[in-house]
mmCIF file of C-alpha atoms and ligand atoms in Angstrom:
data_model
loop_
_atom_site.group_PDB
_atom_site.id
_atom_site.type_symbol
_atom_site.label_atom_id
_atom_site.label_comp_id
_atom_site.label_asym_id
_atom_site.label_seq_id
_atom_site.Cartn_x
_atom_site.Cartn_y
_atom_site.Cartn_z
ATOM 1 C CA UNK R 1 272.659 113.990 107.478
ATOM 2 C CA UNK R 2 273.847 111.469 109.573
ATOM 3 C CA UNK R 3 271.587 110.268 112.610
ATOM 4 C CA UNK R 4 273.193 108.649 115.959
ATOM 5 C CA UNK R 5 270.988 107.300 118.323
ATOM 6 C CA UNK R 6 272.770 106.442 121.674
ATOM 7 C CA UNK R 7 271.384 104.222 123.956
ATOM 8 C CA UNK R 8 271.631 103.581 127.667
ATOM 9 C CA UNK R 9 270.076 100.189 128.624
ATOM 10 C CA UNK R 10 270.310 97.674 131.671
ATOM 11 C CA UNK R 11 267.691 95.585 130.335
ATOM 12 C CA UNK R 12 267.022 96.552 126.782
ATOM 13 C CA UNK R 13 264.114 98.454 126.553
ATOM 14 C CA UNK R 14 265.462 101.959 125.795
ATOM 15 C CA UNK R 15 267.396 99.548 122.676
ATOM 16 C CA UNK R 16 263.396 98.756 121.373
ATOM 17 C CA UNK R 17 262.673 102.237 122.142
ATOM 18 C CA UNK R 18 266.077 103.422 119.850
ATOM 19 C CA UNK R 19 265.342 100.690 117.397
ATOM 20 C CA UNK R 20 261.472 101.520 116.610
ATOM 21 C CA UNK R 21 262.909 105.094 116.175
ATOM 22 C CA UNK R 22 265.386 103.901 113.671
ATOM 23 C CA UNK R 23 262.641 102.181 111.634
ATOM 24 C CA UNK R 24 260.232 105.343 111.772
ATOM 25 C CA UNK R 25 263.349 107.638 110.949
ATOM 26 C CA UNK R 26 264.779 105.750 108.007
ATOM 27 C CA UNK R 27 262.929 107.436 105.256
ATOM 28 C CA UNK R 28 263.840 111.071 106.578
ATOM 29 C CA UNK R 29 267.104 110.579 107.181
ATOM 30 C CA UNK R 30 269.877 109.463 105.310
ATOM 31 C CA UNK R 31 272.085 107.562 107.340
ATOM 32 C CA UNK R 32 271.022 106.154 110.864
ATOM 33 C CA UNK R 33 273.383 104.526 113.508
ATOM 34 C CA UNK R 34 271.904 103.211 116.516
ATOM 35 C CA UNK R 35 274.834 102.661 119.283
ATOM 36 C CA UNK R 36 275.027 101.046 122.668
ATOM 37 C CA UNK R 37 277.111 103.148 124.408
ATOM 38 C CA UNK R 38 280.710 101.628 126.187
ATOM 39 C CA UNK R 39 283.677 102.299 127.200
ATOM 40 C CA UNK R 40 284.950 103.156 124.488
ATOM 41 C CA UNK R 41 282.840 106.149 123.812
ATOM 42 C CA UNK R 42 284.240 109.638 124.587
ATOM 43 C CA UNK R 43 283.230 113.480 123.948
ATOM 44 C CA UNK R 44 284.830 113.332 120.478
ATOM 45 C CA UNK R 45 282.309 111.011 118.830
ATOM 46 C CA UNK R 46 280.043 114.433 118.839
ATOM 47 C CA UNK R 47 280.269 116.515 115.753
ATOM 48 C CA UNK R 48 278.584 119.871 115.198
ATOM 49 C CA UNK R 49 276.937 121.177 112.162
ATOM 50 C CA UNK R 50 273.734 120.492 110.056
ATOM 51 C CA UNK R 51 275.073 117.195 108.817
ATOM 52 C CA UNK R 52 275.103 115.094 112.050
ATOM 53 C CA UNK R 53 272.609 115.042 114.954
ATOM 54 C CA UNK R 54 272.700 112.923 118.522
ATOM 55 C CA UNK R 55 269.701 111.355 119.979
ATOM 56 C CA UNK R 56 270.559 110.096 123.437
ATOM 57 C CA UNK R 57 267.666 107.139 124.629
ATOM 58 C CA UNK R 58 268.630 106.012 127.958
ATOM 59 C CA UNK R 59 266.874 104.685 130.946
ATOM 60 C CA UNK R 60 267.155 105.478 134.641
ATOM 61 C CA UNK R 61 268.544 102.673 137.395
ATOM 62 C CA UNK R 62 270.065 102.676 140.516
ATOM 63 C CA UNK R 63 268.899 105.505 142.636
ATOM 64 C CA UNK R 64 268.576 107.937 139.568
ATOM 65 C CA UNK R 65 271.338 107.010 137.777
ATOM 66 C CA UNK R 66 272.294 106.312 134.507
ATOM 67 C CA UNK R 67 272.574 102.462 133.244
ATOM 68 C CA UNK R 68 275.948 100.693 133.607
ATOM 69 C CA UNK R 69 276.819 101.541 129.872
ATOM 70 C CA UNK R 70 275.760 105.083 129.931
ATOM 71 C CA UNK R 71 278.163 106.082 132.728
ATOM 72 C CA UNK R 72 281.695 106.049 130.862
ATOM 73 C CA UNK R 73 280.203 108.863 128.188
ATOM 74 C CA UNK R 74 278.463 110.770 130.746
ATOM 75 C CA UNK R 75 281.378 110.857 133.501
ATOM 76 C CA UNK R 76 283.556 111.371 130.500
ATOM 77 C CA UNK R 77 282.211 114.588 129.342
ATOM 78 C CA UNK R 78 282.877 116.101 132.666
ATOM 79 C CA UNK R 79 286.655 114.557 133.216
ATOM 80 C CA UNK R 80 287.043 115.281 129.196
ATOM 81 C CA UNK R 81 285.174 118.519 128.958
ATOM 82 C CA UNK R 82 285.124 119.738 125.247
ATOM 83 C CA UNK R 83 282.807 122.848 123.596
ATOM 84 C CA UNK R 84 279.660 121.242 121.945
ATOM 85 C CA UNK R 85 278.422 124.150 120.521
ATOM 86 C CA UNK R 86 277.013 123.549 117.188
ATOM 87 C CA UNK R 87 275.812 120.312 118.787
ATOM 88 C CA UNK R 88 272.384 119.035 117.907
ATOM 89 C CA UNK R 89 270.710 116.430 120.269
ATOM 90 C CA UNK R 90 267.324 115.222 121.842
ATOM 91 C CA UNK R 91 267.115 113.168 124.486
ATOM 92 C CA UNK R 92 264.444 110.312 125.603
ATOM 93 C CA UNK R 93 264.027 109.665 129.212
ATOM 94 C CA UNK R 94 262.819 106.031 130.487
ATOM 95 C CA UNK R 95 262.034 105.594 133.387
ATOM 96 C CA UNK R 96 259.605 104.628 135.633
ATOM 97 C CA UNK R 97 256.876 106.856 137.927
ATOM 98 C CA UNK R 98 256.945 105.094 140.867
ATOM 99 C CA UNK R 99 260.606 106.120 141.596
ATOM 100 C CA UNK R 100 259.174 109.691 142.757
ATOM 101 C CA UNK R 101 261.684 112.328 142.456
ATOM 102 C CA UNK R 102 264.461 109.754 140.842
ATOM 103 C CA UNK R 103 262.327 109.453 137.589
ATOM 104 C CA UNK R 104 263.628 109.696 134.386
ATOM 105 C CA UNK R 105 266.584 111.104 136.023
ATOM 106 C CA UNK R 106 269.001 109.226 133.495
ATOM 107 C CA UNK R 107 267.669 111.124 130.445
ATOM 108 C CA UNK R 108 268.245 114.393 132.604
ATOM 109 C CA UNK R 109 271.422 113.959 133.509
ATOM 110 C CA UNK R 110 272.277 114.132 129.988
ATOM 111 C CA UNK R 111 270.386 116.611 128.564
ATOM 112 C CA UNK R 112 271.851 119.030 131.521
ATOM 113 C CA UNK R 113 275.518 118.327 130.717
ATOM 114 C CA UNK R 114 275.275 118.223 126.952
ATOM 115 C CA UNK R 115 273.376 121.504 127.155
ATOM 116 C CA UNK R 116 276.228 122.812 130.248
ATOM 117 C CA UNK R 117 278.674 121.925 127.184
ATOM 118 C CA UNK R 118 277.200 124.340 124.954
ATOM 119 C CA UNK R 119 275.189 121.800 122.778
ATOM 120 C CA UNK R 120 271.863 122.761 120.996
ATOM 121 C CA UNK R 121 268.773 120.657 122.799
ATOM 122 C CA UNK R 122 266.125 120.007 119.789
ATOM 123 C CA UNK R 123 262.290 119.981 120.739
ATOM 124 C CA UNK R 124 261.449 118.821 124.182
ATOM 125 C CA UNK R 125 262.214 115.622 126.066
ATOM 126 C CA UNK R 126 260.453 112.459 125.382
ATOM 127 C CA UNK R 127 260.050 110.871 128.332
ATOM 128 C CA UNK R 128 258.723 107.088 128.746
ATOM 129 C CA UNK R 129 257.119 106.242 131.643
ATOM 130 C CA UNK R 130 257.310 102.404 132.376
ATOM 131 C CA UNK R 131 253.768 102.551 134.323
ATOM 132 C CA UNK R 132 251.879 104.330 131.438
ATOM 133 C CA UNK R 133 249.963 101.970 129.867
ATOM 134 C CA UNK R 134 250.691 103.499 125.792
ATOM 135 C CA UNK R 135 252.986 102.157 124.121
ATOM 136 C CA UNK R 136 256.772 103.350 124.468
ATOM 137 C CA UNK R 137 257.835 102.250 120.773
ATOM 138 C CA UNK R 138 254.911 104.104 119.148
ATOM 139 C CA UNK R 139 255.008 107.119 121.312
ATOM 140 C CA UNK R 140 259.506 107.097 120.363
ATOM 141 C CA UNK R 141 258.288 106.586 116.576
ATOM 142 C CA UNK R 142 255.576 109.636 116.459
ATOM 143 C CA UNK R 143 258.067 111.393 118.933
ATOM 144 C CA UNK R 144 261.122 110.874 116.609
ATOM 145 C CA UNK R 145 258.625 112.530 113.232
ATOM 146 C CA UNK R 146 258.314 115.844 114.813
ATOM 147 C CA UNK R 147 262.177 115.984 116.341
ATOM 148 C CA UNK R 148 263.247 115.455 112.796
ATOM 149 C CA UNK R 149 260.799 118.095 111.653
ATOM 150 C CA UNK R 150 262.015 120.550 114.544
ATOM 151 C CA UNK R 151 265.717 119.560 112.955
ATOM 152 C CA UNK R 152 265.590 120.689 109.575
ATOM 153 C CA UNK R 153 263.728 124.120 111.171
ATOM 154 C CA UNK R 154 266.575 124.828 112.282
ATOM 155 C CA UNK R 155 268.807 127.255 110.663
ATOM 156 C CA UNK R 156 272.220 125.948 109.535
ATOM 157 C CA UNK R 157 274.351 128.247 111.945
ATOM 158 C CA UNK R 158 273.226 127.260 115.056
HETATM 159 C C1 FMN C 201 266.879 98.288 140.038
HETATM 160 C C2 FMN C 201 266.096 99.322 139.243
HETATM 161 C C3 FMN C 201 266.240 100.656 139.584
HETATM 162 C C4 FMN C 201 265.506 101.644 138.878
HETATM 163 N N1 FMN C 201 265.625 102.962 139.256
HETATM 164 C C5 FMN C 201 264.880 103.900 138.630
HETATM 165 C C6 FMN C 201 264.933 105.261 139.032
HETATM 166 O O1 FMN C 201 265.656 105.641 139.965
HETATM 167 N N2 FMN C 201 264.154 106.158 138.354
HETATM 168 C C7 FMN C 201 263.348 105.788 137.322
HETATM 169 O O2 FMN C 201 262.669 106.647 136.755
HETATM 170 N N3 FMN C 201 263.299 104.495 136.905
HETATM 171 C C8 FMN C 201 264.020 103.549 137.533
HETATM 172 N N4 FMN C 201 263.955 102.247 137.111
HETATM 173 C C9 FMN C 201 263.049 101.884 135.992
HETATM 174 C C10 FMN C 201 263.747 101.731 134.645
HETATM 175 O O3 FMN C 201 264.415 102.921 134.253
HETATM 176 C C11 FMN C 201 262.660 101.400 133.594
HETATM 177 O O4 FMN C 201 262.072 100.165 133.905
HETATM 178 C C12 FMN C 201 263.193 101.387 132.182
HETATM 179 O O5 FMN C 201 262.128 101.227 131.266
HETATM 180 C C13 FMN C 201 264.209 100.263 131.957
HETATM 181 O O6 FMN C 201 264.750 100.403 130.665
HETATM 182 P P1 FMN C 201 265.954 99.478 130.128
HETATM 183 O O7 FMN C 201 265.387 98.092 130.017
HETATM 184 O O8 FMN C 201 266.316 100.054 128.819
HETATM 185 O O9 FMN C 201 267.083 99.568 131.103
HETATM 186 C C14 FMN C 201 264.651 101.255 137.814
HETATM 187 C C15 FMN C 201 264.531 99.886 137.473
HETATM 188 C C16 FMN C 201 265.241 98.927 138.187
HETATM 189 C C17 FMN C 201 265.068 97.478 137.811
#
């Protein structure tokens, strides 16, 4: 199974976030890619099935929106739409509490158009509040351990 971690970042947190995941994935799973998404990126790097699975880490800026290199992938997927189904993601969700309503927006906005698109959400969203004083690399990596459990649960059709 191949593992693609996708990252949204203005100022590189959500990147330690994706990277601490990598490190407390890489004995479960046996290939890992962790990506800063660009312009480059469209619909078509998803793949459904059992042997590839999506985790989207992205933080929140602007007035709830999704960092600079975030936006091509997400704007593309509703210019570009395409099926997901048999699409397996999660999704972590920085942001920061004092925004109010706005917070961890960036994360949402994601999770609601992959899952519009027919994809397959695993286990909840992890969401990483940047006023919380625990500690957003070891709440991804313990996060991560039961996503990857909640994964292989699942049954190779879906
Ligand atoms: C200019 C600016 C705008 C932000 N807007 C929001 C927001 O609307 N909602 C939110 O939850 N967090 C917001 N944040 C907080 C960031 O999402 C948070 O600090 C996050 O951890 C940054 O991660 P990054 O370094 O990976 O970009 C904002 C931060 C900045 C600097």
């Amino acid at each position: 199974m191949k593992l693609t971690l996708l990252v949204g970042t203005m100022s590189d947190t959500a990147w330690q976030v994706a990277q601490a995941m990598e490190m407390a994935a890489a004995d479960h799973v046996a290939e890992i890619e962790v990506r800063r998404l660009d312009a480059s990126d469209s619909p078509e790097l998803f793949q459904a099935g059992p042997d590839h699975a999506y985790i989207v880490c992205t933080s929140t800026f602007g007035s709830g929106d999704l960092p600079d290199n975030a936006q091509p992938l997400y704007h593309a997927l509703d210019a570009q739409p395409r099926y997901l189904g048999g699409v397996r993601y999660g999704v972590v969700a920085l942001g920061d509490s004092g925004f109010g309503e706005t917070f961890a927006r960036g994360g949402r906005l994601f999770d609601e158009r992959l899952a519009d698109l027919g994809a397959v959400r695993v286990g909840e969203l992890l969401v990483i509040d940047a006023c919380s004083a625990d500690d957003a690399e070891e709440a991804a990596s313990a996060w991560i351990e039961s996503w990857l459990e909640a994964l292989q649960k699942l049954p190779a059709d879906v």
